[in-house]
JSON list of C-alpha atoms in Angstrom, two decimals:
[
{"chain": "A", "resi": 39, "resn": "UNK", "atom": "CA", "xyz": [6.83, -4.39, -14.43]},
{"chain": "A", "resi": 40, "resn": "UNK", "atom": "CA", "xyz": [7.03, -0.61, -14.14]},
{"chain": "A", "resi": 41, "resn": "UNK", "atom": "CA", "xyz": [6.47, 1.36, -10.97]},
{"chain": "A", "resi": 42, "resn": "UNK", "atom": "CA", "xyz": [6.38, 5.11, -11.60]},
{"chain": "A", "resi": 43, "resn": "UNK", "atom": "CA", "xyz": [6.27, 7.51, -8.62]},
{"chain": "A", "resi": 44, "resn": "UNK", "atom": "CA", "xyz": [5.39, 11.14, -9.03]},
{"chain": "A", "resi": 45, "resn": "UNK", "atom": "CA", "xyz": [4.47, 14.11, -6.76]},
{"chain": "A", "resi": 46, "resn": "UNK", "atom": "CA", "xyz": [2.64, 17.44, -6.78]},
{"chain": "A", "resi": 47, "resn": "UNK", "atom": "CA", "xyz": [0.78, 16.51, -9.93]},
{"chain": "A", "resi": 48, "resn": "UNK", "atom": "CA", "xyz": [-1.22, 19.27, -11.73]},
{"chain": "A", "resi": 49, "resn": "UNK", "atom": "CA", "xyz": [-2.93, 19.68, -15.08]},
{"chain": "A", "resi": 50, "resn": "UNK", "atom": "CA", "xyz": [-5.18, 21.93, -17.05]},
{"chain": "A", "resi": 51, "resn": "UNK", "atom": "CA", "xyz": [-7.92, 19.38, -16.29]},
{"chain": "A", "resi": 52, "resn": "UNK", "atom": "CA", "xyz": [-9.31, 18.08, -12.95]},
{"chain": "A", "resi": 53, "resn": "UNK", "atom": "CA", "xyz": [-8.90, 19.33, -9.47]},
{"chain": "A", "resi": 54, "resn": "UNK", "atom": "CA", "xyz": [-5.35, 20.24, -8.50]},
{"chain": "A", "resi": 55, "resn": "UNK", "atom": "CA", "xyz": [-3.22, 22.88, -6.68]},
{"chain": "A", "resi": 56, "resn": "UNK", "atom": "CA", "xyz": [-2.95, 25.15, -9.78]},
{"chain": "A", "resi": 57, "resn": "UNK", "atom": "CA", "xyz": [-6.66, 25.42, -10.25]},
{"chain": "A", "resi": 58, "resn": "UNK", "atom": "CA", "xyz": [-7.31, 25.78, -6.49]},
{"chain": "A", "resi": 59, "resn": "UNK", "atom": "CA", "xyz": [-4.84, 28.70, -6.20]},
{"chain": "A", "resi": 60, "resn": "UNK", "atom": "CA", "xyz": [-6.24, 30.51, -9.21]},
{"chain": "A", "resi": 61, "resn": "UNK", "atom": "CA", "xyz": [-9.83, 30.08, -7.99]},
{"chain": "A", "resi": 62, "resn": "UNK", "atom": "CA", "xyz": [-8.99, 31.17, -4.44]},
{"chain": "A", "resi": 63, "resn": "UNK", "atom": "CA", "xyz": [-7.14, 34.23, -5.84]},
{"chain": "A", "resi": 64, "resn": "UNK", "atom": "CA", "xyz": [-10.30, 35.30, -7.65]},
{"chain": "A", "resi": 65, "resn": "UNK", "atom": "CA", "xyz": [-12.20, 35.56, -4.38]},
{"chain": "A", "resi": 66, "resn": "UNK", "atom": "CA", "xyz": [-9.40, 36.43, -1.86]},
{"chain": "A", "resi": 67, "resn": "UNK", "atom": "CA", "xyz": [-6.98, 39.34, -1.82]},
{"chain": "A", "resi": 68, "resn": "UNK", "atom": "CA", "xyz": [-4.30, 37.39, -0.01]},
{"chain": "A", "resi": 69, "resn": "UNK", "atom": "CA", "xyz": [-3.45, 33.67, -0.06]},
{"chain": "A", "resi": 70, "resn": "UNK", "atom": "CA", "xyz": [-1.40, 32.19, 2.77]},
{"chain": "A", "resi": 71, "resn": "UNK", "atom": "CA", "xyz": [0.65, 29.26, 1.44]},
{"chain": "A", "resi": 72, "resn": "UNK", "atom": "CA", "xyz": [3.20, 27.14, 3.28]},
{"chain": "A", "resi": 73, "resn": "UNK", "atom": "CA", "xyz": [6.76, 27.95, 2.59]},
{"chain": "A", "resi": 74, "resn": "UNK", "atom": "CA", "xyz": [8.51, 25.13, 4.52]},
{"chain": "A", "resi": 75, "resn": "UNK", "atom": "CA", "xyz": [7.39, 22.13, 2.43]},
{"chain": "A", "resi": 76, "resn": "UNK", "atom": "CA", "xyz": [9.59, 21.40, -0.61]},
{"chain": "A", "resi": 77, "resn": "UNK", "atom": "CA", "xyz": [8.90, 19.21, -3.62]},
{"chain": "A", "resi": 78, "resn": "UNK", "atom": "CA", "xyz": [8.72, 18.92, -7.41]},
{"chain": "A", "resi": 79, "resn": "UNK", "atom": "CA", "xyz": [5.63, 20.23, -9.14]},
{"chain": "A", "resi": 80, "resn": "UNK", "atom": "CA", "xyz": [4.86, 17.82, -12.01]},
{"chain": "A", "resi": 81, "resn": "UNK", "atom": "CA", "xyz": [2.83, 18.55, -15.11]},
{"chain": "A", "resi": 82, "resn": "UNK", "atom": "CA", "xyz": [0.52, 15.67, -16.02]},
{"chain": "A", "resi": 83, "resn": "UNK", "atom": "CA", "xyz": [1.40, 15.96, -19.72]},
{"chain": "A", "resi": 84, "resn": "UNK", "atom": "CA", "xyz": [5.11, 15.48, -18.91]},
{"chain": "A", "resi": 85, "resn": "UNK", "atom": "CA", "xyz": [4.32, 12.50, -16.73]},
{"chain": "A", "resi": 86, "resn": "UNK", "atom": "CA", "xyz": [2.12, 10.86, -19.47]},
{"chain": "A", "resi": 87, "resn": "UNK", "atom": "CA", "xyz": [4.89, 11.48, -22.12]},
{"chain": "A", "resi": 88, "resn": "UNK", "atom": "CA", "xyz": [7.50, 9.75, -20.00]},
{"chain": "A", "resi": 89, "resn": "UNK", "atom": "CA", "xyz": [5.30, 6.89, -19.03]},
{"chain": "A", "resi": 90, "resn": "UNK", "atom": "CA", "xyz": [4.74, 6.18, -22.76]},
{"chain": "A", "resi": 91, "resn": "UNK", "atom": "CA", "xyz": [8.55, 6.35, -23.39]},
{"chain": "A", "resi": 92, "resn": "UNK", "atom": "CA", "xyz": [9.05, 3.86, -20.58]},
{"chain": "A", "resi": 93, "resn": "UNK", "atom": "CA", "xyz": [6.30, 1.55, -21.79]},
{"chain": "A", "resi": 94, "resn": "UNK", "atom": "CA", "xyz": [7.91, 1.08, -25.21]},
{"chain": "A", "resi": 95, "resn": "UNK", "atom": "CA", "xyz": [11.42, 0.68, -23.68]},
{"chain": "A", "resi": 96, "resn": "UNK", "atom": "CA", "xyz": [10.90, -2.53, -21.70]},
{"chain": "A", "resi": 97, "resn": "UNK", "atom": "CA", "xyz": [13.39, -1.13, -19.20]},
{"chain": "A", "resi": 98, "resn": "UNK", "atom": "CA", "xyz": [11.39, -2.37, -16.21]},
{"chain": "A", "resi": 99, "resn": "UNK", "atom": "CA", "xyz": [11.94, -0.99, -12.77]},
{"chain": "A", "resi": 100, "resn": "UNK", "atom": "CA", "xyz": [11.05, 1.66, -10.26]},
{"chain": "A", "resi": 101, "resn": "UNK", "atom": "CA", "xyz": [11.15, 5.22, -11.59]},
{"chain": "A", "resi": 102, "resn": "UNK", "atom": "CA", "xyz": [10.62, 8.71, -10.18]},
{"chain": "A", "resi": 103, "resn": "UNK", "atom": "CA", "xyz": [9.08, 11.06, -12.71]},
{"chain": "A", "resi": 104, "resn": "UNK", "atom": "CA", "xyz": [8.62, 14.54, -11.39]},
{"chain": "A", "resi": 105, "resn": "UNK", "atom": "CA", "xyz": [9.16, 18.04, -12.65]},
{"chain": "A", "resi": 106, "resn": "UNK", "atom": "CA", "xyz": [12.75, 19.13, -12.57]},
{"chain": "A", "resi": 107, "resn": "UNK", "atom": "CA", "xyz": [13.50, 21.81, -10.04]},
{"chain": "A", "resi": 108, "resn": "UNK", "atom": "CA", "xyz": [12.56, 21.96, -6.40]},
{"chain": "A", "resi": 109, "resn": "UNK", "atom": "CA", "xyz": [10.39, 24.69, -4.79]},
{"chain": "A", "resi": 110, "resn": "UNK", "atom": "CA", "xyz": [8.08, 25.29, -1.89]},
{"chain": "A", "resi": 111, "resn": "UNK", "atom": "CA", "xyz": [4.25, 25.43, -2.22]},
{"chain": "A", "resi": 112, "resn": "UNK", "atom": "CA", "xyz": [4.60, 29.15, -1.67]},
{"chain": "A", "resi": 113, "resn": "UNK", "atom": "CA", "xyz": [7.10, 29.51, -4.51]},
{"chain": "A", "resi": 114, "resn": "UNK", "atom": "CA", "xyz": [4.81, 27.49, -6.82]},
{"chain": "A", "resi": 115, "resn": "UNK", "atom": "CA", "xyz": [1.71, 29.44, -5.80]},
{"chain": "A", "resi": 116, "resn": "UNK", "atom": "CA", "xyz": [3.46, 32.72, -6.39]},
{"chain": "A", "resi": 117, "resn": "UNK", "atom": "CA", "xyz": [4.39, 31.70, -9.90]},
{"chain": "A", "resi": 118, "resn": "UNK", "atom": "CA", "xyz": [0.86, 30.39, -10.57]},
{"chain": "A", "resi": 119, "resn": "UNK", "atom": "CA", "xyz": [-0.69, 33.66, -9.52]},
{"chain": "A", "resi": 120, "resn": "UNK", "atom": "CA", "xyz": [1.86, 35.70, -11.48]},
{"chain": "A", "resi": 121, "resn": "UNK", "atom": "CA", "xyz": [1.11, 33.67, -14.63]},
{"chain": "A", "resi": 122, "resn": "UNK", "atom": "CA", "xyz": [-2.68, 33.80, -14.09]},
{"chain": "A", "resi": 123, "resn": "UNK", "atom": "CA", "xyz": [-2.73, 37.60, -14.04]},
{"chain": "A", "resi": 124, "resn": "UNK", "atom": "CA", "xyz": [-5.21, 37.54, -11.10]},
{"chain": "A", "resi": 125, "resn": "UNK", "atom": "CA", "xyz": [-4.64, 40.47, -8.71]},
{"chain": "A", "resi": 126, "resn": "UNK", "atom": "CA", "xyz": [-3.90, 38.67, -5.42]},
{"chain": "A", "resi": 127, "resn": "UNK", "atom": "CA", "xyz": [-1.01, 38.54, -3.01]},
{"chain": "A", "resi": 128, "resn": "UNK", "atom": "CA", "xyz": [0.66, 35.28, -1.99]},
{"chain": "A", "resi": 129, "resn": "UNK", "atom": "CA", "xyz": [2.05, 35.38, 1.57]},
{"chain": "A", "resi": 130, "resn": "UNK", "atom": "CA", "xyz": [4.27, 32.69, 3.08]},
{"chain": "A", "resi": 131, "resn": "UNK", "atom": "CA", "xyz": [3.42, 30.91, 6.25]},
{"chain": "A", "resi": 132, "resn": "UNK", "atom": "CA", "xyz": [4.76, 27.86, 8.15]},
{"chain": "A", "resi": 133, "resn": "UNK", "atom": "CA", "xyz": [3.11, 24.47, 8.23]},
{"chain": "A", "resi": 134, "resn": "UNK", "atom": "CA", "xyz": [2.36, 25.10, 11.90]},
{"chain": "A", "resi": 135, "resn": "UNK", "atom": "CA", "xyz": [0.65, 28.42, 11.16]},
{"chain": "A", "resi": 136, "resn": "UNK", "atom": "CA", "xyz": [-1.48, 26.87, 8.37]},
{"chain": "A", "resi": 137, "resn": "UNK", "atom": "CA", "xyz": [-2.40, 23.88, 10.58]},
{"chain": "A", "resi": 138, "resn": "UNK", "atom": "CA", "xyz": [-3.56, 26.26, 13.36]},
{"chain": "A", "resi": 139, "resn": "UNK", "atom": "CA", "xyz": [-5.97, 27.95, 10.91]},
{"chain": "A", "resi": 140, "resn": "UNK", "atom": "CA", "xyz": [-7.00, 24.68, 9.20]},
{"chain": "A", "resi": 141, "resn": "UNK", "atom": "CA", "xyz": [-6.89, 21.92, 11.87]},
{"chain": "A", "resi": 142, "resn": "UNK", "atom": "CA", "xyz": [-8.49, 19.33, 9.58]},
{"chain": "A", "resi": 143, "resn": "UNK", "atom": "CA", "xyz": [-5.75, 19.74, 6.87]},
{"chain": "A", "resi": 144, "resn": "UNK", "atom": "CA", "xyz": [-3.49, 16.74, 6.21]},
{"chain": "A", "resi": 145, "resn": "UNK", "atom": "CA", "xyz": [0.01, 16.73, 7.65]},
{"chain": "A", "resi": 146, "resn": "UNK", "atom": "CA", "xyz": [2.63, 16.92, 4.81]},
{"chain": "A", "resi": 147, "resn": "UNK", "atom": "CA", "xyz": [6.37, 16.16, 4.86]},
{"chain": "A", "resi": 148, "resn": "UNK", "atom": "CA", "xyz": [8.81, 19.10, 4.78]},
{"chain": "A", "resi": 149, "resn": "UNK", "atom": "CA", "xyz": [10.76, 17.35, 2.03]},
{"chain": "A", "resi": 150, "resn": "UNK", "atom": "CA", "xyz": [9.07, 15.37, -0.74]},
{"chain": "A", "resi": 151, "resn": "UNK", "atom": "CA", "xyz": [11.35, 16.06, -3.62]},
{"chain": "A", "resi": 152, "resn": "UNK", "atom": "CA", "xyz": [12.27, 13.00, -5.79]},
{"chain": "A", "resi": 153, "resn": "UNK", "atom": "CA", "xyz": [15.27, 12.54, -8.16]},
{"chain": "A", "resi": 154, "resn": "UNK", "atom": "CA", "xyz": [14.66, 11.18, -11.64]},
{"chain": "A", "resi": 155, "resn": "UNK", "atom": "CA", "xyz": [17.91, 9.26, -11.78]},
{"chain": "A", "resi": 156, "resn": "UNK", "atom": "CA", "xyz": [16.52, 6.04, -13.34]},
{"chain": "A", "resi": 157, "resn": "UNK", "atom": "CA", "xyz": [14.59, 8.05, -15.83]},
{"chain": "A", "resi": 158, "resn": "UNK", "atom": "CA", "xyz": [17.79, 9.92, -16.88]},
{"chain": "A", "resi": 159, "resn": "UNK", "atom": "CA", "xyz": [19.73, 6.60, -17.15]},
{"chain": "A", "resi": 160, "resn": "UNK", "atom": "CA", "xyz": [17.22, 4.87, -19.40]},
{"chain": "A", "resi": 161, "resn": "UNK", "atom": "CA", "xyz": [14.79, 6.93, -21.60]},
{"chain": "A", "resi": 162, "resn": "UNK", "atom": "CA", "xyz": [16.06, 10.38, -20.69]},
{"chain": "A", "resi": 163, "resn": "UNK", "atom": "CA", "xyz": [14.66, 13.03, -18.41]},
{"chain": "A", "resi": 164, "resn": "UNK", "atom": "CA", "xyz": [12.98, 15.77, -20.47]},
{"chain": "A", "resi": 165, "resn": "UNK", "atom": "CA", "xyz": [10.55, 16.70, -17.70]},
{"chain": "A", "resi": 166, "resn": "UNK", "atom": "CA", "xyz": [10.15, 20.49, -17.59]},
{"chain": "A", "resi": 167, "resn": "UNK", "atom": "CA", "xyz": [10.73, 22.69, -14.64]},
{"chain": "A", "resi": 168, "resn": "UNK", "atom": "CA", "xyz": [7.46, 23.89, -13.02]},
{"chain": "A", "resi": 169, "resn": "UNK", "atom": "CA", "xyz": [8.13, 27.43, -14.22]},
{"chain": "A", "resi": 170, "resn": "UNK", "atom": "CA", "xyz": [8.28, 26.17, -17.80]},
{"chain": "A", "resi": 171, "resn": "UNK", "atom": "CA", "xyz": [5.28, 23.86, -17.52]},
{"chain": "A", "resi": 172, "resn": "UNK", "atom": "CA", "xyz": [2.82, 25.84, -15.30]},
{"chain": "A", "resi": 173, "resn": "UNK", "atom": "CA", "xyz": [1.62, 28.13, -18.07]},
{"chain": "A", "resi": 174, "resn": "UNK", "atom": "CA", "xyz": [-0.18, 25.15, -19.75]},
{"chain": "A", "resi": 175, "resn": "UNK", "atom": "CA", "xyz": [-2.22, 24.66, -16.56]},
{"chain": "A", "resi": 176, "resn": "UNK", "atom": "CA", "xyz": [-3.01, 28.36, -15.75]},
{"chain": "A", "resi": 177, "resn": "UNK", "atom": "CA", "xyz": [-4.30, 28.97, -19.26]},
{"chain": "A", "resi": 178, "resn": "UNK", "atom": "CA", "xyz": [-1.51, 31.41, -20.16]},
{"chain": "A", "resi": 179, "resn": "UNK", "atom": "CA", "xyz": [0.20, 31.09, -23.47]},
{"chain": "A", "resi": 180, "resn": "UNK", "atom": "CA", "xyz": [3.76, 31.91, -22.51]},
{"chain": "A", "resi": 181, "resn": "UNK", "atom": "CA", "xyz": [6.10, 31.81, -19.59]},
{"chain": "A", "resi": 182, "resn": "UNK", "atom": "CA", "xyz": [7.77, 34.95, -18.26]}
]
């Protein structure tokens, strides 16, 4: 049996943080994004690729499969907006400041980064860093 854990999943398709930031930037001059929550943005294509590699390996176990590199939501949003070319400013805020403006928002952990150690030890960890993978979800062709 395989158990694969991931985090901060995004894709060119479906509803996700990347699309939300780009769409908000089209209608807002400034986006306030939390800067005190850290994790690993994970491209869905990379996740699918590694799940397929695991499936044929028969190296059963519990795996973390996330993008390499750790950043805050603010860092990730800043890169998304830069890549999108939309003219908007991304401003950092704390979780508490965000919660005060959006009281119905979910509470999130300050640290949700995962280490892909088991992946590295079995089928290899070729998961891209969010800065290398985000362009496929923002619709840009290259990464700066």
